[in-house]
Coordinates of N, CA and C in Angstrom, one line a residue:
Chain A
X1 N 8.0 17.7 -14.2 CA 6.9 17.4 -13.2 C 7.4 17.2 -11.8
X2 N 7.4 18.2 -11.0 CA 8.0 18.1 -9.7 C 7.1 17.3 -8.8
X3 N 5.8 17.6 -8.8 CA 4.9 16.8 -7.9 C 5.0 17.3 -6.4
X4 N 5.5 16.4 -5.6 CA 5.7 16.7 -4.1 C 7.2 16.7 -3.9
X5 N 7.7 17.8 -3.4 CA 9.1 17.9 -3.1 C 9.4 18.1 -1.6
X6 N 10.2 17.2 -1.1 CA 10.6 17.3 0.3 C 12.1 17.6 0.5
X7 N 12.4 18.5 1.5 CA 13.7 18.7 1.8 C 13.9 18.7 3.3
X8 N 15.0 18.3 3.9 CA 16.1 17.6 3.1 C 15.8 16.2 2.9
X9 N 16.7 15.5 2.2 CA 16.5 14.0 1.9 C 17.1 13.2 3.1
X10 N 18.1 13.7 3.7 CA 18.7 13.0 4.8 C 19.1 14.1 5.9
X11 N 19.0 13.7 7.2 CA 19.4 14.6 8.3 C 19.7 13.8 9.5
X12 N 20.8 14.2 10.1 CA 21.2 13.6 11.4 C 21.1 14.7 12.5
X13 N 20.4 14.5 13.6 CA 20.2 15.4 14.6 C 20.7 14.8 15.9
X14 N 21.1 15.7 16.8 CA 21.4 15.3 18.2 C 20.2 15.4 19.0
X15 N 20.0 14.6 20.0 CA 18.9 14.7 20.9 C 18.7 16.1 21.4
X16 N 17.5 16.6 21.4 CA 17.3 18.0 21.9 C 17.3 19.1 20.8
X17 N 17.9 18.8 19.7 CA 18.0 19.8 18.6 C 16.6 19.9 17.9
X18 N 16.4 21.0 17.3 CA 15.2 21.2 16.5 C 15.4 21.3 15.0
X19 N 14.4 21.0 14.3 CA 14.5 21.2 12.8 C 13.1 21.2 12.2
X20 N 13.1 21.7 11.0 CA 11.9 21.8 10.2 C 12.0 21.0 8.9
X21 N 11.1 20.1 8.6 CA 11.1 19.4 7.4 C 10.1 20.2 6.4
X22 N 10.6 20.4 5.2 CA 9.8 21.2 4.3 C 9.2 20.4 3.3
X23 N 8.0 20.8 2.8 CA 7.3 20.0 1.8 C 6.5 21.0 0.9
X24 N 6.6 20.9 -0.4 CA 5.9 21.7 -1.3 C 5.3 20.9 -2.4
X25 N 4.1 21.2 -2.9 CA 3.5 20.5 -4.0 C 3.1 21.6 -5.0
X26 N 3.2 21.1 -6.3 CA 2.8 22.1 -7.4 C 1.6 21.6 -8.2
X27 N 0.7 20.8 -7.5 CA -0.4 20.2 -8.2 C -1.7 20.9 -7.9
X28 N -1.6 22.0 -7.1 CA -2.7 22.8 -6.7 C -3.7 22.0 -5.8
X29 N -3.1 21.1 -5.0 CA -3.9 20.2 -4.2 C -4.3 21.0 -2.9
X30 N -5.5 20.6 -2.4 CA -6.0 21.3 -1.2 C -5.5 20.6 0.1
X31 N -5.3 19.3 0.0 CA -5.0 18.5 1.3 C -3.5 18.1 1.2
X32 N -2.9 18.2 2.4 CA -1.5 17.7 2.6 C -1.4 17.0 3.9
X33 N -0.4 16.1 3.9 CA -0.2 15.1 5.0 C 1.3 15.0 5.3
X34 N 1.5 14.6 6.6 CA 2.8 14.1 7.0 C 2.7 12.8 7.7
X35 N 3.5 11.8 7.2 CA 3.5 10.5 7.7 C 5.0 10.2 8.2
X36 N 5.0 9.2 9.1 CA 6.3 8.6 9.4 C 6.2 7.1 9.1
X37 N 7.3 6.6 8.7 CA 7.4 5.1 8.3 C 8.4 4.5 9.1
X38 N 8.0 3.5 9.9 CA 9.0 2.7 10.7 C 8.8 1.2 10.3
X39 N 9.8 0.4 10.4 CA 9.8 -1.0 9.9 C 8.6 -1.7 10.6
X40 N 7.8 -2.4 9.8 CA 6.7 -3.2 10.3 C 5.5 -2.4 10.7
X41 N 5.5 -1.1 10.6 CA 4.4 -0.3 11.1 C 3.7 0.5 10.0
X42 N 4.1 0.3 8.8 CA 3.5 1.0 7.7 C 3.7 2.5 7.8
X43 N 2.7 3.3 7.3 CA 2.8 4.7 7.3 C 1.8 5.2 8.4
X44 N 2.3 5.9 9.3 CA 1.4 6.4 10.4 C 1.3 7.9 10.2
X45 N 0.1 8.4 10.3 CA -0.3 9.8 10.0 C 0.1 10.6 11.3
X46 N 0.9 11.7 11.0 CA 1.3 12.6 12.1 C 0.4 13.7 12.2
X47 N 0.2 14.5 11.2 CA -0.7 15.6 11.0 C -1.2 15.7 9.6
X48 N -2.3 16.3 9.4 CA -2.7 16.6 8.1 C -3.4 17.9 8.0
X49 N -3.6 18.4 6.8 CA -4.2 19.7 6.5 C -5.2 19.5 5.4
X50 N -6.5 19.4 5.8 CA -7.5 19.1 4.7 C -7.6 20.2 3.7
X51 N -7.4 21.4 4.2 CA -7.4 22.6 3.2 C -6.5 23.7 3.8
X52 N -6.2 24.6 3.0 CA -5.4 25.8 3.5 C -6.0 26.4 4.7
X53 N -5.2 26.6 5.7 CA -5.7 27.3 6.9 C -6.2 26.4 8.0
X54 N -6.2 25.0 7.7 CA -6.6 24.1 8.7 C -5.5 23.0 8.9
X55 N -5.4 22.6 10.2 CA -4.5 21.4 10.4 C -5.1 20.6 11.5
X56 N -4.9 19.3 11.4 CA -5.5 18.3 12.4 C -4.5 17.3 12.8
X57 N -4.6 16.8 14.0 CA -3.7 15.7 14.4 C -4.1 14.4 13.8
X58 N -3.1 13.6 13.5 CA -3.3 12.2 13.1 C -3.1 11.2 14.2
X59 N -2.5 10.1 13.9 CA -2.4 9.0 14.9 C -1.2 9.3 15.9
X60 N -0.1 9.9 15.5 CA 1.1 10.1 16.3 C 1.6 11.5 16.3
X61 N 0.8 12.5 16.8 CA 1.2 13.9 16.7 C 2.2 14.4 17.8
X62 N 2.4 13.6 18.8 CA 3.2 14.1 20.0 C 4.6 14.3 19.6
X63 N 5.2 15.5 19.9 CA 6.5 15.8 19.6 C 6.7 16.5 18.3
X64 N 5.6 16.8 17.6 CA 5.6 17.5 16.3 C 4.7 18.7 16.3
X65 N 5.0 19.6 15.4 CA 4.1 20.7 15.1 C 4.1 20.9 13.6
X66 N 3.1 21.4 13.0 CA 3.0 21.7 11.6 C 2.5 23.1 11.3
X67 N 2.9 23.5 10.1 CA 2.4 24.8 9.6 C 2.0 24.7 8.2
X68 N 0.7 25.1 7.9 CA 0.3 25.1 6.5 C 0.6 26.6 6.0
X69 N 1.7 26.8 5.5 CA 2.2 28.1 5.2 C 1.4 28.8 4.1
X70 N 0.9 28.0 3.1 CA 0.1 28.5 2.0 C -0.4 27.2 1.4
X71 N -1.1 27.4 0.2 CA -1.7 26.2 -0.4 C -0.6 25.2 -0.8
X72 N 0.6 25.7 -1.2 CA 1.6 24.8 -1.7 C 2.4 24.1 -0.6
X73 N 2.6 24.8 0.5 CA 3.6 24.3 1.5 C 3.1 23.9 2.8
X74 N 3.6 22.8 3.3 CA 3.2 22.2 4.6 C 4.5 21.7 5.3
X75 N 4.8 22.4 6.4 CA 6.1 22.0 7.1 C 5.8 21.3 8.4
X76 N 6.8 20.4 8.7 CA 6.7 19.6 9.9 C 7.9 20.0 10.8
X77 N 7.7 20.4 12.1 CA 8.7 20.8 13.0 C 8.9 19.9 14.2
X78 N 10.1 19.5 14.4 CA 10.5 18.8 15.6 C 11.1 19.8 16.6
X79 N 10.5 20.2 17.7 CA 11.0 21.2 18.6 C 12.2 20.7 19.4
X80 N 12.2 19.4 19.8 CA 13.3 18.9 20.6 C 13.4 17.4 20.3
X81 N 14.2 17.1 19.3 CA 14.3 15.8 18.7 C 14.6 14.7 19.8
X82 N 14.0 13.6 19.6 CA 14.3 12.4 20.5 C 14.7 11.2 19.6
X83 N 15.4 10.3 20.1 CA 15.8 9.1 19.3 C 14.6 8.3 18.8
X84 N 13.5 8.4 19.5 CA 12.2 7.7 19.1 C 11.7 8.3 17.8
X85 N 12.2 9.5 17.4 CA 11.7 10.2 16.2 C 12.6 9.8 15.0
X86 N 13.5 8.9 15.2 CA 14.3 8.4 14.1 C 13.3 7.6 13.2
X87 N 13.3 8.0 11.9 CA 12.3 7.4 11.0 C 12.5 8.0 9.6
X88 N 11.7 7.5 8.7 CA 11.6 8.1 7.4 C 10.3 8.9 7.3
X89 N 10.3 10.1 7.0 CA 9.2 11.0 6.9 C 8.7 11.2 5.5
X90 N 7.4 11.1 5.3 CA 6.9 11.3 3.9 C 5.8 12.4 4.0
X91 N 5.9 13.3 3.0 CA 4.8 14.3 2.8 C 4.0 13.8 1.6
X92 N 2.7 14.1 1.7 CA 1.8 13.7 0.6 C 0.8 14.8 0.4
X93 N 0.2 14.8 -0.8 CA -0.9 15.8 -1.1 C -2.0 15.1 -1.9
X94 N -3.2 15.7 -1.8 CA -4.3 15.2 -2.5 C -5.4 16.3 -2.8
X95 N -6.2 16.1 -3.7 CA -7.3 17.0 -3.9 C -8.3 16.8 -2.8
X96 N -9.2 17.8 -2.6 CA -10.1 17.7 -1.5 C -11.3 16.9 -1.8
X97 N -11.9 17.2 -3.0 CA -13.1 16.4 -3.4 C -12.9 15.8 -4.7
X98 N -13.7 14.8 -5.0 CA -13.5 14.1 -6.3 C -12.3 13.2 -6.3
X99 N -11.3 13.6 -7.0 CA -10.1 12.8 -7.1 C -9.3 12.9 -5.8
X100 N -9.4 11.9 -5.0 CA -8.7 11.9 -3.6 C -7.4 11.2 -3.6
X101 N -6.9 10.8 -4.8 CA -5.6 10.1 -4.8 C -4.5 10.9 -4.2
X102 N -3.7 10.4 -3.3 CA -2.6 11.1 -2.7 C -1.3 10.8 -3.3
X103 N -0.5 11.8 -3.5 CA 0.8 11.6 -4.2 C 1.9 12.0 -3.1
X104 N 2.9 11.2 -3.2 CA 4.0 11.3 -2.1 C 5.3 11.9 -2.6
X105 N 6.0 12.5 -1.7 CA 7.3 12.9 -1.9 C 8.3 11.7 -1.8
X106 N 9.6 12.0 -1.9 CA 10.5 10.8 -1.9 C 11.0 10.5 -0.5
X107 N 10.6 11.3 0.5 CA 10.9 11.0 1.9 C 12.1 11.7 2.4
X108 N 12.2 11.9 3.7 CA 13.3 12.4 4.5 C 13.7 11.4 5.5
X109 N 15.0 10.9 5.4 CA 15.5 9.9 6.4 C 16.1 10.7 7.5
X110 N 15.5 10.6 8.7 CA 16.0 11.4 9.9 C 16.5 10.4 10.9
X111 N 17.7 10.7 11.4 CA 18.3 9.9 12.5 C 18.6 10.9 13.6
X112 N 18.1 10.5 14.8 CA 18.4 11.3 16.0 C 19.3 10.5 16.9
X113 N 20.4 11.1 17.2 CA 21.4 10.3 18.0 C 21.5 10.9 19.4
Chain B
X1 N -8.1 5.6 17.2 CA -8.1 6.0 15.8 C -8.4 4.9 14.9
X2 N -8.3 5.1 13.6 CA -8.6 4.1 12.6 C -7.6 3.0 12.7
X3 N -8.1 1.8 12.5 CA -7.2 0.6 12.4 C -7.4 -0.1 11.1
X4 N -6.4 -0.2 10.3 CA -6.4 -1.0 9.1 C -5.6 -2.2 9.3
X5 N -6.2 -3.4 9.1 CA -5.5 -4.6 9.2 C -5.2 -5.2 7.8
X6 N -3.9 -5.2 7.5 CA -3.6 -5.7 6.1 C -2.9 -7.0 6.3
X7 N -3.3 -7.9 5.4 CA -2.7 -9.3 5.4 C -2.5 -9.8 4.0
X8 N -1.5 -10.7 3.8 CA -0.6 -11.1 4.8 C 0.5 -10.1 5.0
X9 N 1.3 -10.3 6.0 CA 2.4 -9.3 6.3 C 3.5 -9.5 5.2
X10 N 3.7 -10.7 4.8 CA 4.7 -10.9 3.7 C 4.4 -12.1 2.9
X11 N 4.9 -12.2 1.7 CA 4.6 -13.3 0.8 C 5.9 -13.6 0.0
X12 N 6.2 -14.8 -0.2 CA 7.3 -15.2 -1.0 C 6.8 -16.2 -2.1
X13 N 6.6 -15.8 -3.3 CA 5.9 -16.6 -4.3 C 6.8 -16.9 -5.5
X14 N 6.4 -17.8 -6.3 CA 7.1 -18.2 -7.5 C 6.6 -17.2 -8.6
X15 N 7.6 -16.9 -9.5 CA 7.2 -16.1 -10.7 C 6.1 -16.8 -11.4
X16 N 5.2 -16.0 -11.9 CA 4.0 -16.5 -12.6 C 2.8 -16.8 -11.8
X17 N 3.0 -16.9 -10.5 CA 1.8 -17.2 -9.6 C 1.0 -15.9 -9.4
X18 N -0.3 -16.1 -9.1 CA -1.1 -15.0 -8.7 C -1.0 -14.7 -7.2
X19 N -1.2 -13.4 -6.9 CA -1.0 -12.9 -5.5 C -2.3 -12.3 -5.1
X20 N -2.7 -12.5 -3.8 CA -3.9 -11.8 -3.3 C -3.6 -11.3 -1.9
X21 N -3.9 -10.1 -1.6 CA -3.8 -9.4 -0.3 C -5.0 -8.6 0.0
X22 N -5.3 -8.4 1.3 CA -6.5 -7.7 1.6 C -6.3 -6.8 2.8
X23 N -7.3 -6.0 3.0 CA -7.3 -5.0 4.1 C -8.7 -4.9 4.7
X24 N -8.7 -4.9 6.0 CA -10.0 -4.7 6.7 C -9.9 -3.6 7.6
X25 N -11.1 -2.9 7.9 CA -11.1 -1.8 8.7 C -12.2 -1.9 9.8
X26 N -12.0 -1.3 10.9 CA -13.1 -1.3 11.9 C -14.1 -0.2 11.6
X27 N -13.8 0.7 10.6 CA -14.8 1.7 10.3 C -15.0 1.8 8.8
X28 N -15.9 2.6 8.4 CA -16.2 2.7 7.0 C -15.3 3.8 6.3
X29 N -14.9 3.5 5.1 CA -14.2 4.5 4.3 C -15.0 4.8 3.1
X30 N -14.7 6.1 2.6 CA -15.4 6.5 1.3 C -14.5 6.3 0.1
X31 N -13.2 6.0 0.4 CA -12.3 5.7 -0.7 C -11.2 4.7 -0.2
X32 N -10.9 3.8 -1.1 CA -9.8 2.8 -0.8 C -8.7 3.1 -1.9
X33 N -7.5 3.1 -1.5 CA -6.3 3.2 -2.4 C -5.3 2.1 -2.1
X34 N -4.7 1.7 -3.2 CA -3.6 0.7 -3.1 C -2.3 1.3 -3.7
X35 N -1.2 1.2 -2.9 CA 0.0 1.8 -3.3 C 1.1 0.7 -3.3
X36 N 2.2 1.0 -4.1 CA 3.4 0.2 -4.0 C 4.6 1.0 -3.7
X37 N 5.4 0.5 -2.9 CA 6.6 1.3 -2.5 C 7.9 0.4 -2.8
X38 N 8.8 1.0 -3.6 CA 10.1 0.4 -3.9 C 11.1 1.0 -2.9
X39 N 12.2 0.2 -2.7 CA 13.2 0.7 -1.7 C 13.7 2.1 -2.0
X40 N 13.7 2.9 -0.9 CA 14.2 4.3 -1.1 C 13.3 5.3 -1.7
X41 N 12.1 4.8 -2.1 CA 11.2 5.7 -2.8 C 9.9 5.9 -1.9
X42 N 9.1 6.9 -2.3 CA 7.8 7.1 -1.7 C 6.8 6.2 -2.4
X43 N 5.7 5.9 -1.7 CA 4.7 5.1 -2.3 C 4.1 5.7 -3.5
X44 N 3.8 4.8 -4.5 CA 3.2 5.2 -5.7 C 1.8 4.6 -5.9
X45 N 0.8 5.4 -6.3 CA -0.5 4.9 -6.4 C -0.7 3.9 -7.5
X46 N -1.3 2.7 -7.2 CA -1.6 1.7 -8.2 C -3.1 1.8 -8.6
X47 N -4.0 1.8 -7.7 CA -5.4 1.8 -8.0 C -6.2 2.6 -6.9
X48 N -7.2 3.3 -7.4 CA -8.1 4.0 -6.5 C -9.5 3.5 -6.7
X49 N -10.2 3.4 -5.6 CA -11.6 2.8 -5.6 C -12.5 3.8 -4.9
X50 N -13.6 4.2 -5.5 CA -14.5 5.2 -4.9 C -15.9 4.8 -4.5
X51 N -16.3 3.6 -5.0 CA -17.7 3.2 -4.7 C -17.7 1.8 -4.1
X52 N -18.6 1.5 -3.2 CA -18.7 0.2 -2.6 C -19.1 -0.8 -3.7
X53 N -18.4 -1.9 -3.8 CA -18.6 -2.9 -4.8 C -17.8 -2.7 -6.1
X54 N -17.1 -1.6 -6.2 CA -16.4 -1.3 -7.4 C -15.2 -2.3 -7.6
X55 N -15.0 -2.7 -8.8 CA -13.9 -3.6 -9.2 C -13.2 -2.9 -10.3
X56 N -11.9 -2.6 -10.0 CA -11.1 -1.9 -11.0 C -9.8 -2.6 -11.3
X57 N -9.4 -2.5 -12.6 CA -8.2 -3.2 -13.0 C -7.2 -2.2 -13.5
X58 N -5.9 -2.5 -13.4 CA -4.8 -1.7 -13.9 C -3.7 -2.7 -14.4
X59 N -3.8 -3.1 -15.7 CA -2.9 -4.1 -16.2 C -3.2 -5.5 -15.5
X60 N -2.1 -6.0 -14.8 CA -2.3 -7.3 -14.1 C -2.8 -7.1 -12.7
X61 N -3.1 -5.9 -12.3 CA -3.7 -5.7 -11.0 C -5.2 -5.5 -11.0
X62 N -5.8 -6.1 -10.0 CA -7.3 -5.9 -9.9 C -7.6 -5.6 -8.4
X63 N -8.4 -4.6 -8.1 CA -8.7 -4.3 -6.7 C -10.2 -4.1 -6.6
X64 N -10.8 -4.4 -5.4 CA -12.2 -4.3 -5.2 C -12.4 -3.5 -3.9
X65 N -13.4 -2.7 -3.9 CA -13.9 -2.0 -2.8 C -15.1 -2.8 -2.2
X66 N -14.9 -3.3 -1.0 CA -15.9 -4.2 -0.4 C -17.3 -3.5 -0.2
X67 N -18.3 -4.4 -0.3 CA -19.7 -3.9 -0.2 C -19.9 -3.2 1.2
X68 N -19.3 -3.7 2.2 CA -19.6 -3.2 3.5 C -18.8 -1.8 3.7
X69 N -17.9 -1.5 2.8 CA -17.0 -0.3 2.8 C -16.0 -0.4 3.9
X70 N -15.8 -1.6 4.5 CA -14.8 -1.8 5.5 C -13.7 -2.7 5.1
X71 N -13.7 -3.1 3.8 CA -12.6 -3.9 3.3 C -12.3 -3.7 1.8
X72 N -11.1 -4.2 1.4 CA -10.7 -4.1 0.1 C -9.7 -5.2 -0.2
X73 N -9.6 -5.6 -1.4 CA -8.5 -6.6 -1.7 C -7.8 -6.2 -3.0
X74 N -6.6 -6.7 -3.2 CA -5.8 -6.5 -4.4 C -5.3 -7.8 -4.9
X75 N -5.5 -8.1 -6.1 CA -4.9 -9.2 -6.8 C -3.9 -8.8 -7.8
X76 N -2.8 -9.6 -7.9 CA -1.8 -9.4 -8.9 C -1.7 -10.8 -9.7
X77 N -2.0 -10.7 -11.0 CA -1.9 -12.0 -11.7 C -0.6 -12.1 -12.4
X78 N -0.2 -13.4 -12.5 CA 1.1 -13.8 -13.2 C 2.2 -12.9 -12.8
X79 N 2.6 -13.0 -11.5 CA 3.6 -12.1 -11.0 C 5.0 -12.2 -11.7
X80 N 5.7 -11.1 -11.7 CA 7.0 -11.0 -12.4 C 8.0 -10.4 -11.4
X81 N 9.3 -10.6 -11.6 CA 10.3 -10.1 -10.6 C 10.1 -8.7 -10.2
X82 N 9.7 -7.8 -11.1 CA 9.6 -6.4 -10.8 C 8.4 -6.1 -9.9
X83 N 7.6 -7.1 -9.6 CA 6.4 -6.9 -8.7 C 6.9 -6.8 -7.2
X84 N 8.2 -7.1 -6.9 CA 8.7 -7.1 -5.6 C 8.6 -5.7 -5.0
X85 N 8.3 -5.6 -3.7 CA 8.1 -4.3 -3.1 C 7.2 -4.5 -1.9
X86 N 6.8 -3.3 -1.4 CA 5.8 -3.3 -0.3 C 4.5 -2.7 -0.8
X87 N 3.4 -3.4 -0.6 CA 2.1 -2.9 -1.0 C 1.3 -2.5 0.2
X88 N 0.8 -1.3 0.0 CA 0.0 -0.7 1.1 C -1.4 -0.4 0.7
X89 N -2.4 -0.8 1.6 CA -3.7 -0.3 1.4 C -3.9 1.0 2.2
X90 N -4.8 1.8 1.8 CA -5.1 3.1 2.5 C -6.5 3.4 2.3
X91 N -7.1 3.9 3.4 CA -8.5 4.3 3.4 C -8.7 5.8 3.7
X92 N -9.5 6.4 3.0 CA -9.8 7.8 3.3 C -11.2 8.0 3.8
X93 N -11.3 8.6 5.0 CA -12.6 8.9 5.5 C -13.0 10.3 5.2
X94 N -14.3 10.6 5.5 CA -14.8 11.9 5.3 C -13.9 12.9 6.1
X95 N -13.6 14.1 5.4 CA -12.7 15.0 6.1 C -11.3 14.9 5.5
X96 N -11.1 13.9 4.6 CA -9.8 13.7 3.9 C -8.7 13.2 4.8
X97 N -9.0 12.5 5.9 CA -8.0 11.8 6.7 C -7.6 10.5 6.0
X98 N -6.4 10.3 5.6 CA -5.9 9.2 4.9 C -5.1 8.3 5.8
X99 N -5.5 7.0 6.0 CA -4.8 6.1 6.9 C -4.4 4.9 6.2
X100 N -3.2 4.3 6.6 CA -2.6 3.2 5.9 C -2.6 1.9 6.7
X101 N -2.5 0.8 6.0 CA -2.2 -0.5 6.6 C -0.7 -0.6 6.8
X102 N -0.3 -1.7 7.4 CA 1.1 -1.9 7.8 C 1.9 -2.4 6.6
X103 N 1.2 -2.8 5.5 CA 2.0 -3.2 4.3 C 2.1 -4.7 4.2
X104 N 2.2 -5.1 2.9 CA 2.5 -6.5 2.6 C 3.8 -6.5 1.8
X105 N 4.8 -7.2 2.3 CA 6.1 -7.3 1.6 C 6.0 -8.5 0.6
X106 N 6.2 -8.2 -0.7 CA 6.1 -9.2 -1.7 C 7.5 -9.5 -2.2
X107 N 7.9 -10.8 -2.2 CA 9.1 -11.3 -2.8 C 8.8 -12.3 -3.8
X108 N 9.5 -12.3 -4.9 CA 9.2 -13.2 -6.0 C 10.4 -14.0 -6.4
X109 N 10.2 -15.3 -6.4 CA 11.3 -16.2 -6.8 C 11.2 -16.3 -8.3
X110 N 12.4 -16.1 -9.0 CA 12.3 -16.2 -10.5 C 12.8 -17.6 -10.9

């Protein structure tokens, strides 16, 4: 039972570098999310995709872009990493209607130096 | 954007005690979810609530969806050491936007 799989688990970037965080789910869920978690701030929504083909900004979208590649995959891209983007990033997925429980990946710990 | 106020921020309780935490929102939600996060892991769903007034239990955990649809609470009865972790409330609004509270850190003295 893979559930939600995120890669990589750890990453160190230099300021200005770019990278893409990958997320895939095998539960046939329609909705997918990207959050960042910082101490004392809970989980803040960066972007979400309510269904395949749509993406919307969350609370903290600046500095990020997303792609809903297909129903399974939702990637998060940092075009020019900044130290303020040092965080733990979580991907999640949920059904669109009825069962709206969201399931999380194990996280990507990103450090920007 | 949505604001979820979760309290308390942290709790340090004796093993065997009951725990209560709550979440309030400035807006209405159609679903409330409660999650627990262990160190180094992603959040894991504990309880889901779908109707205003709904009271749902999962073992020693009980959660309620407030009548106004702007609040929810979680109770843990007879706490044990493995209850330690961070507990998050989350609200889902129409359109499937899921937002989280800042979390309650629970520490248990054995």
